[in-house]
Short mmCIF file of C-alpha atoms in Angstrom, two decimals:
data_model
loop_
_atom_site.label_atom_id
_atom_site.label_comp_id
_atom_site.label_asym_id
_atom_site.label_seq_id
_atom_site.Cartn_x
_atom_site.Cartn_y
_atom_site.Cartn_z
CA MET Q 1 -5.48 -3.51 -18.10
CA HIS Q 2 -2.11 -3.10 -18.23
CA ARG Q 3 0.27 -4.83 -20.88
CA GLY Q 4 4.18 -5.43 -20.12
CA ARG Q 5 5.96 -2.54 -22.80
CA GLU Q 6 7.55 -4.43 -25.67
CA ALA Q 7 9.16 -3.26 -29.13
CA VAL Q 8 6.97 -3.28 -32.04
CA HIS Q 9 8.66 -4.34 -35.33
CA GLY Q 10 7.13 -3.47 -38.65
CA THR Q 11 6.73 -7.26 -40.57
CA ALA Q 12 3.83 -8.56 -40.98
CA GLY Q 13 5.82 -12.29 -39.99
CA ALA Q 14 6.62 -10.12 -36.59
CA ARG Q 15 3.16 -9.06 -35.51
CA SER Q 16 1.89 -12.51 -36.89
CA ALA Q 17 4.32 -13.99 -34.22
CA ALA Q 18 3.56 -11.94 -31.68
CA LEU Q 19 -0.13 -12.54 -32.16
CA ALA Q 20 0.67 -16.26 -31.23
CA LEU Q 21 3.04 -15.65 -28.71
CA LEU Q 22 0.59 -13.42 -26.64
CA LEU Q 23 -2.38 -16.36 -27.54
CA ALA Q 24 -0.09 -19.15 -25.81
CA ALA Q 25 0.41 -16.95 -22.68
CA THR Q 26 -3.31 -16.16 -22.35
CA ALA Q 27 -3.84 -19.89 -22.61
CA LEU Q 28 -1.11 -20.89 -20.23
CA ALA Q 29 -2.67 -17.96 -17.88
CA GLY Q 30 -5.84 -19.49 -17.72
CA CYS Q 31 -8.89 -17.32 -16.63
CA GLU Q 32 -9.42 -17.27 -13.21
CA ARG Q 33 -10.68 -14.35 -11.49
CA GLY Q 34 -8.62 -11.44 -11.08
CA SER Q 35 -6.07 -12.56 -13.19
CA SER Q 36 -3.92 -10.34 -16.18
CA HIS Q 37 -1.42 -11.44 -17.80
CA PRO Q 38 0.40 -9.26 -20.42
CA PRO Q 39 1.80 -10.98 -23.37
CA GLU Q 40 5.45 -11.74 -22.99
CA VAL Q 41 8.45 -9.91 -23.61
CA SER Q 42 11.86 -10.19 -25.09
CA ALA Q 43 14.56 -10.97 -22.89
CA THR Q 44 16.49 -8.59 -24.66
CA GLY Q 45 16.25 -4.87 -25.17
CA PRO Q 46 17.63 -1.76 -24.53
CA SER Q 47 20.38 -1.42 -22.30
CA GLY Q 48 19.93 0.40 -19.22
CA CYS Q 49 19.03 3.84 -18.46
CA PRO Q 50 21.82 5.89 -17.39
CA ALA Q 51 19.95 9.39 -16.96
CA ALA Q 52 17.15 8.28 -15.15
CA GLN Q 53 18.95 5.59 -13.00
CA ALA Q 54 20.78 8.26 -11.71
CA GLU Q 55 18.01 10.17 -11.28
CA ALA Q 56 16.76 7.25 -9.32
CA GLN Q 57 19.88 6.04 -7.12
CA ALA Q 58 19.48 9.80 -5.39
CA ALA Q 59 15.83 9.22 -4.48
CA VAL Q 60 16.58 6.46 -3.13
CA THR Q 61 19.48 7.96 -1.13
CA ARG Q 62 17.06 10.06 0.08
CA ALA Q 63 14.07 8.01 1.09
CA GLU Q 64 16.12 5.41 3.01
CA ARG Q 65 17.56 8.02 5.47
CA THR Q 66 16.77 7.43 9.38
CA ASP Q 67 17.35 10.38 10.82
CA VAL Q 68 14.32 11.88 9.45
CA PRO Q 69 12.99 14.28 12.51
CA TRP Q 70 9.11 14.50 13.20
CA ASN Q 71 7.60 17.87 11.25
CA GLY Q 72 3.65 17.00 11.78
CA PRO Q 73 1.25 20.02 12.91
CA ALA Q 74 2.90 22.12 15.31
CA GLY Q 75 -0.14 23.13 16.88
CA GLY Q 76 -4.16 22.58 17.47
CA PRO Q 77 -6.92 22.03 19.15
CA PRO Q 78 -6.75 20.61 23.02
CA ALA Q 79 -8.68 17.44 23.22
CA VAL Q 80 -12.53 17.13 23.60
CA PRO Q 81 -12.98 14.83 26.33
CA GLY Q 82 -15.99 11.78 25.85
CA ARG Q 83 -15.40 10.52 22.38
CA THR Q 84 -16.42 6.97 20.78
CA ILE Q 85 -14.53 6.35 17.69
CA VAL Q 86 -15.37 2.86 15.45
CA TYR Q 87 -12.86 1.85 13.09
CA VAL Q 88 -14.85 -0.10 10.20
CA ALA Q 89 -11.66 -2.07 8.83
CA GLN Q 90 -12.27 -3.33 4.99
CA THR Q 91 -10.23 -6.59 6.57
CA MET Q 92 -8.56 -6.95 9.70
CA THR Q 93 -5.78 -9.68 7.58
CA ASN Q 94 -4.62 -6.54 5.93
CA PRO Q 95 -1.45 -5.95 8.07
CA GLY Q 96 -1.66 -2.19 6.99
CA VAL Q 97 -5.44 -1.68 8.33
CA ALA Q 98 -4.81 -4.06 10.91
CA GLY Q 99 -1.73 -1.31 12.50
CA VAL Q 100 -3.38 1.54 11.50
CA ALA Q 101 -6.05 0.01 14.10
CA GLN Q 102 -3.80 -0.58 16.51
CA GLY Q 103 -2.12 3.41 16.36
CA VAL Q 104 -5.90 4.24 17.11
CA ARG Q 105 -6.37 2.50 19.97
CA GLU Q 106 -2.83 3.36 21.30
CA ALA Q 107 -3.57 6.82 21.02
CA ALA Q 108 -7.83 6.62 22.09
CA ARG Q 109 -5.83 5.64 25.28
CA VAL Q 110 -3.88 9.20 25.38
CA ILE Q 111 -6.99 11.01 24.69
CA GLY Q 112 -8.93 9.47 26.83
CA TRP Q 113 -11.66 8.29 23.91
CA ASN Q 114 -13.43 4.66 23.44
CA VAL Q 115 -12.28 2.87 20.62
CA ARG Q 116 -14.17 -0.39 18.91
CA VAL Q 117 -13.20 -2.01 15.09
CA ILE Q 118 -15.46 -3.65 13.18
CA ASP Q 119 -14.18 -6.17 10.29
CA GLY Q 120 -15.52 -5.93 7.32
CA GLU Q 121 -13.82 -9.21 6.31
CA GLY Q 122 -12.68 -7.89 2.73
CA THR Q 123 -15.99 -8.35 1.40
CA PRO Q 124 -18.51 -6.24 -0.11
CA ALA Q 125 -21.13 -7.24 1.62
CA GLY Q 126 -19.18 -7.55 4.48
CA ILE Q 127 -18.09 -4.11 4.76
CA GLN Q 128 -21.19 -2.68 3.81
CA ALA Q 129 -22.43 -4.06 6.67
CA ALA Q 130 -20.13 -3.31 9.49
CA LEU Q 131 -20.10 0.39 8.07
CA SER Q 132 -24.26 0.43 8.52
CA GLN Q 133 -23.32 -1.32 12.19
CA ALA Q 134 -20.97 1.27 12.60
CA VAL Q 135 -23.60 4.30 11.91
CA THR Q 136 -26.11 2.77 14.10
CA LEU Q 137 -24.14 2.63 16.82
CA ARG Q 138 -24.19 6.57 16.37
CA PRO Q 139 -20.59 7.04 17.47
CA SER Q 140 -18.27 10.61 17.41
CA GLY Q 141 -16.53 9.51 14.45
CA ILE Q 142 -15.94 6.75 12.20
CA VAL Q 143 -12.68 5.74 10.53
CA ILE Q 144 -12.93 3.67 6.64
CA GLY Q 145 -10.18 1.63 6.95
CA GLY Q 146 -8.92 0.83 3.79
CA PHE Q 147 -11.76 0.83 1.46
CA ASP Q 148 -13.82 2.94 -1.45
CA PRO Q 149 -15.98 4.91 0.29
CA ASP Q 150 -18.18 4.95 -3.20
CA SER Q 151 -18.43 1.00 -1.98
CA THR Q 152 -20.57 1.73 0.81
CA SER Q 153 -22.55 4.92 -0.59
CA GLN Q 154 -25.73 4.26 1.12
CA GLN Q 155 -24.16 3.75 4.48
CA VAL Q 156 -21.45 6.94 3.99
CA ALA Q 157 -25.15 9.17 2.95
CA ARG Q 158 -26.64 8.07 6.72
CA ALA Q 159 -22.85 8.83 8.26
CA ALA Q 160 -23.52 12.09 6.72
CA ALA Q 161 -27.66 12.87 7.41
CA ALA Q 162 -26.42 11.54 11.34
CA GLY Q 163 -23.14 14.42 11.20
CA ILE Q 164 -21.53 11.70 12.08
CA PRO Q 165 -18.15 12.97 9.95
CA LEU Q 166 -15.92 10.13 8.12
CA ILE Q 167 -12.32 10.26 8.21
CA GLY Q 168 -10.26 7.64 5.64
CA TRP Q 169 -7.05 5.89 6.01
CA HIS Q 170 -6.17 4.38 2.72
CA ALA Q 171 -9.88 5.25 1.02
CA VAL Q 172 -9.20 8.23 -1.92
CA ALA Q 173 -6.61 7.87 -3.89
CA SER Q 174 -4.93 11.33 -2.18
CA PRO Q 175 -4.52 12.25 1.51
CA GLY Q 176 -6.03 15.12 2.80
CA PRO Q 177 -10.29 16.34 2.45
CA SER Q 178 -12.72 14.93 -0.19
CA THR Q 179 -15.85 16.56 -1.46
CA SER Q 180 -16.87 13.55 -3.28
CA PRO Q 181 -16.62 11.25 -1.26
CA ARG Q 182 -17.29 13.63 1.77
CA LEU Q 183 -14.37 12.89 4.04
CA PHE Q 184 -13.43 15.26 6.26
CA THR Q 185 -9.90 13.75 5.26
CA ASN Q 186 -8.30 10.66 4.05
CA VAL Q 187 -4.92 9.83 6.00
CA THR Q 188 -2.20 7.99 3.52
CA THR Q 189 1.71 9.16 2.46
CA ASP Q 190 1.46 10.28 -1.33
CA VAL Q 191 0.44 7.60 -2.93
CA GLY Q 192 2.29 9.07 -6.14
CA ASP Q 193 5.52 9.65 -3.92
CA VAL Q 194 5.10 5.75 -3.14
CA ALA Q 195 4.42 4.61 -6.13
CA ALA Q 196 7.39 6.70 -7.79
CA ILE Q 197 9.65 5.44 -5.37
CA SER Q 198 9.01 1.70 -5.53
CA ALA Q 199 9.84 1.78 -8.98
CA GLN Q 200 13.00 3.85 -8.64
CA TRP Q 201 14.30 1.39 -6.17
CA VAL Q 202 13.59 -1.24 -8.71
CA ILE Q 203 15.83 0.39 -11.39
CA ALA Q 204 18.97 2.00 -9.01
CA ARG Q 205 18.80 -1.69 -7.47
CA SER Q 206 19.07 -3.82 -10.70
CA HIS Q 207 20.73 -0.45 -12.33
CA GLY Q 208 18.36 -0.12 -15.05
CA HIS Q 209 18.13 -4.30 -15.94
CA ALA Q 210 15.29 -5.97 -14.82
CA GLY Q 211 12.09 -8.44 -15.39
CA VAL Q 212 9.60 -6.97 -13.38
CA VAL Q 213 5.90 -8.69 -11.47
CA LEU Q 214 3.66 -5.99 -10.35
CA PHE Q 215 1.18 -7.70 -7.70
CA THR Q 216 -2.19 -5.11 -6.97
CA ASP Q 217 -5.33 -5.56 -6.40
CA ALA Q 218 -7.81 -4.12 -8.36
CA SER Q 219 -11.07 -4.55 -6.79
CA ILE Q 220 -9.47 -1.57 -4.96
CA PRO Q 221 -8.60 1.72 -6.19
CA PHE Q 222 -6.73 3.23 -4.14
CA ALA Q 223 -4.62 0.07 -4.40
CA LYS Q 224 -4.81 0.43 -8.40
CA HIS Q 225 -4.10 3.98 -8.97
CA LYS Q 226 -0.76 3.14 -7.16
CA SER Q 227 0.10 0.47 -9.56
CA GLU Q 228 -1.08 2.15 -12.37
CA LEU Q 229 1.99 4.79 -10.90
CA ILE Q 230 4.17 1.82 -10.58
CA ASP Q 231 4.08 1.07 -14.13
CA LYS Q 232 4.06 4.45 -15.39
CA GLY Q 233 7.62 4.77 -12.86
CA LEU Q 234 9.01 1.66 -13.71
CA ALA Q 235 8.17 2.80 -17.92
CA ALA Q 236 11.32 5.55 -17.10
CA CYS Q 237 13.89 3.26 -18.32
CA SER Q 238 14.31 1.20 -21.18
CA GLY Q 239 15.78 -1.54 -19.92
CA VAL Q 240 12.94 -2.44 -17.14
CA ARG Q 241 10.22 -4.35 -18.60
CA LEU Q 242 6.93 -5.14 -17.10
CA LEU Q 243 6.84 -9.10 -17.54
CA ALA Q 244 3.09 -9.73 -15.21
CA TYR Q 245 0.34 -7.29 -13.81
CA GLU Q 246 -1.23 -9.83 -11.24
CA ASN Q 247 -4.22 -8.72 -9.90
CA ILE Q 248 -5.25 -10.49 -6.63
CA PRO Q 249 -7.66 -9.49 -4.47
CA ILE Q 250 -6.05 -9.15 -1.33
CA PRO Q 251 -8.84 -11.40 0.51
CA ASP Q 252 -8.18 -13.84 -2.02
CA ALA Q 253 -3.75 -13.14 -1.60
CA SER Q 254 -3.02 -16.87 0.89
CA SER Q 255 -4.68 -19.10 -1.68
CA ARG Q 256 -4.42 -17.55 -5.23
CA THR Q 257 -0.84 -16.09 -4.88
CA PRO Q 258 1.48 -18.92 -4.13
CA ARG Q 259 -0.04 -20.86 -7.54
CA ASP Q 260 -0.07 -18.20 -9.14
CA VAL Q 261 3.77 -17.28 -8.39
CA SER Q 262 4.47 -21.03 -9.55
CA VAL Q 263 3.07 -19.88 -12.87
CA LEU Q 264 5.07 -17.27 -13.16
CA LEU Q 265 8.61 -19.27 -12.24
CA ALA Q 266 7.60 -21.15 -14.83
CA ARG Q 267 6.62 -18.40 -18.02
CA PHE Q 268 9.60 -16.27 -16.63
CA GLY Q 269 12.10 -18.71 -15.56
CA SER Q 270 15.28 -16.26 -15.07
CA ARG Q 271 14.06 -13.39 -16.74
CA TRP Q 272 12.03 -12.41 -13.30
CA THR Q 273 14.58 -10.66 -11.73
CA TYR Q 274 12.22 -8.23 -9.31
CA SER Q 275 8.54 -7.87 -8.20
CA VAL Q 276 6.83 -4.59 -6.75
CA ALA Q 277 3.65 -5.50 -4.52
CA ILE Q 278 0.95 -2.60 -3.71
CA ASN Q 279 1.03 -4.65 -0.12
CA ASP Q 280 4.16 -6.59 1.06
CA LEU Q 281 1.20 -9.58 2.24
CA TYR Q 282 1.61 -10.48 -1.82
CA PHE Q 283 5.66 -11.76 -0.52
CA ALA Q 284 4.18 -13.52 2.76
CA ASP Q 285 2.11 -15.94 0.79
CA ALA Q 286 4.63 -15.81 -2.10
CA ALA Q 287 7.48 -17.30 -0.20
CA PRO Q 288 6.32 -21.04 -0.34
CA ALA Q 289 6.23 -20.84 -4.30
CA PHE Q 290 9.42 -19.24 -4.63
CA ARG Q 291 10.75 -21.74 -1.74
CA ALA Q 292 9.57 -24.73 -3.59
CA ALA Q 293 11.41 -23.27 -7.01
CA GLY Q 294 14.64 -23.33 -5.28
CA LYS Q 295 14.65 -19.81 -5.07
CA ALA Q 296 17.08 -17.87 -2.54
CA GLY Q 297 15.57 -15.93 0.08
CA THR Q 298 17.61 -13.26 -0.76
CA GLY Q 299 16.66 -13.03 -4.12
CA PRO Q 300 16.15 -13.21 -7.84
CA PRO Q 301 13.48 -11.74 -7.90
CA PHE Q 302 14.31 -8.81 -5.85
CA ASN Q 303 10.89 -8.16 -3.50
CA ILE Q 304 9.68 -4.65 -2.98
CA GLY Q 305 6.89 -3.49 -1.41
CA ALA Q 306 5.16 0.25 -2.02
CA GLY Q 307 2.83 -0.43 0.88
CA ASP Q 308 2.60 -1.42 3.88
CA GLY Q 309 4.96 -1.70 6.17
CA ASP Q 310 4.29 -4.09 9.09
CA PRO Q 311 5.95 -5.93 11.09
CA SER Q 312 6.00 -9.00 9.28
CA ALA Q 313 7.14 -7.47 6.15
CA PHE Q 314 10.53 -6.44 8.08
CA GLN Q 315 10.93 -10.06 9.75
CA ARG Q 316 10.85 -10.59 6.30
CA ILE Q 317 13.60 -8.06 5.12
CA ASN Q 318 15.43 -8.51 8.02
CA GLY Q 319 15.67 -12.53 8.05
CA GLY Q 320 16.24 -12.48 3.86
CA GLN Q 321 13.52 -14.09 3.55
CA TYR Q 322 12.03 -13.92 -0.23
CA GLN Q 323 11.61 -9.34 0.32
CA ALA Q 324 14.93 -7.05 0.18
CA ALA Q 325 12.79 -4.15 1.11
CA THR Q 326 9.20 -1.89 1.53
CA VAL Q 327 8.02 1.73 1.61
CA PRO Q 328 6.34 1.58 4.48
CA GLU Q 329 3.29 3.29 5.87
CA PRO Q 330 4.22 4.98 9.46
CA LEU Q 331 0.68 3.35 10.37
CA THR Q 332 1.70 3.63 14.47
CA LEU Q 333 1.71 7.43 13.02
CA GLN Q 334 -1.52 7.44 11.09
CA GLY Q 335 -3.35 5.72 13.67
CA TRP Q 336 -2.64 8.58 16.37
CA GLN Q 337 -3.20 11.33 13.32
CA ILE Q 338 -6.19 10.17 12.25
CA LEU Q 339 -7.72 10.95 16.44
CA ASP Q 340 -6.26 14.25 15.57
CA GLU Q 341 -7.95 14.66 12.94
CA PHE Q 342 -10.93 13.77 14.65
CA ASN Q 343 -10.79 16.17 17.49
CA ARG Q 344 -9.75 19.11 14.86
CA ALA Q 345 -13.13 18.35 13.33
CA PHE Q 346 -15.06 17.85 17.11
CA SER Q 347 -13.38 21.35 17.15
CA GLY Q 348 -14.98 23.04 14.36
CA ARG Q 349 -11.02 23.05 12.71
CA PRO Q 350 -9.68 22.28 9.26
CA ALA Q 351 -8.08 19.14 8.69
CA SER Q 352 -4.08 19.41 9.43
CA GLY Q 353 -2.73 19.17 6.09
CA TYR Q 354 0.32 16.82 7.58
CA VAL Q 355 1.47 13.79 4.78
CA ALA Q 356 3.71 11.93 6.20
CA PRO Q 357 7.93 11.13 4.04
CA VAL Q 358 8.22 8.63 2.02
CA HIS Q 359 10.77 5.88 3.27
CA ILE Q 360 12.89 2.79 2.05
CA ALA Q 361 13.30 0.29 4.70
CA THR Q 362 16.12 -2.64 3.95
CA ALA Q 363 17.77 -4.64 6.05
CA ASP Q 364 20.74 -2.51 6.09
CA ASN Q 365 18.64 0.50 7.62
CA SER Q 366 16.21 -0.86 9.57
CA GLU Q 367 18.71 -2.33 12.70
CA GLY Q 368 16.15 -5.15 13.40
CA ALA Q 369 13.07 -2.93 13.76
CA THR Q 370 10.05 -4.27 12.75
CA ALA Q 371 8.14 -0.53 12.05
CA TRP Q 372 9.38 2.48 10.69
CA ASN Q 373 7.42 5.95 12.00
CA PRO Q 374 9.17 9.44 12.70
CA SER Q 375 10.76 10.25 15.72
CA GLY Q 376 8.53 12.52 18.60
CA PHE Q 377 5.11 11.76 16.50
CA ARG Q 378 3.61 11.02 20.32
CA LYS Q 379 5.20 13.37 22.32
CA GLY Q 380 4.27 16.64 18.95
CA TYR Q 381 0.44 15.32 19.47
CA ARG Q 382 0.29 15.08 23.11
CA GLU Q 383 1.31 17.93 23.07
CA ILE Q 384 -1.30 19.75 21.16
CA TRP Q 385 -3.73 17.54 23.28
CA GLY Q 386 -2.67 18.54 26.47
CA ARG Q 387 -1.79 14.79 27.29
#
């Protein structure tokens, strides 16, 4: 569990007071499944972080550029004909998972393959059943769409025994091939880059003075790792305080987030000035609670999603509705990349090694768009496939 970063004073009286405050905060938070509430932090503290702020501002300026050319693979095998891919989704209510599925379908029409999507519906049993069904279908390849392959180890072993290659999307912590669990490759932006730029956005925008709530889903190793890195990035600025680390499983987000946000607003009041979430969907679910509390849609708190940049996130950002920024995955591009990686696997070639660049989308630079992808990727993959 992560805790807020606080100055610790040496007197016994201070320690006793801190303990009493911790017990009071724990009682207020309750014992709901998936909650993690750190001790409250002081409203005062060190004044900003000039060096960290300058570094953060430079990184954010680079990430907000929109004139990013296609820098993906320049060559590869031509399209292998007549293949079938099954996309097993952690849950299609996760906009990132659903957005990549849409990209896979789009690319499949171009390359000439068949695609079937099976929804795991966000539960361990549902995901295991979905992957089991996928293996039984004996497709050419299976996509692990946003869940931990170790949670389906029996089904993964069956796929390996059947010679079915697996490609992950947000399945493990790092992009590229994985030996344990065995994946031909894992398609994602670099989680370290996404976490770092999310934290830097808070530091830069707040001028080194922020009280932050961090939302995550610790049941997904990829998401848990991302939030740990965000926490580490925020710690680079002494004037930025982590108020709370909220563990809300994505399948429970619609029911849990409004209630938890109301509790946090009552608890922290005006000290809560920024939020970072591992997925944009938390802010869709938080909006009713912010609205009921009389918060303006343009903040504070100013909210940034460290993924996935689905259309609804862009709509909230562009409309000033309780989200200021997102670090979007190029979801359509990643769907195309998944099929290109399968084509390499079917052709006996290694994975491409491509990792999409990190980007920050705001109302100022999105210009009304509802997605972000580097330009030219469709043309690039068509040329590789001969389509």
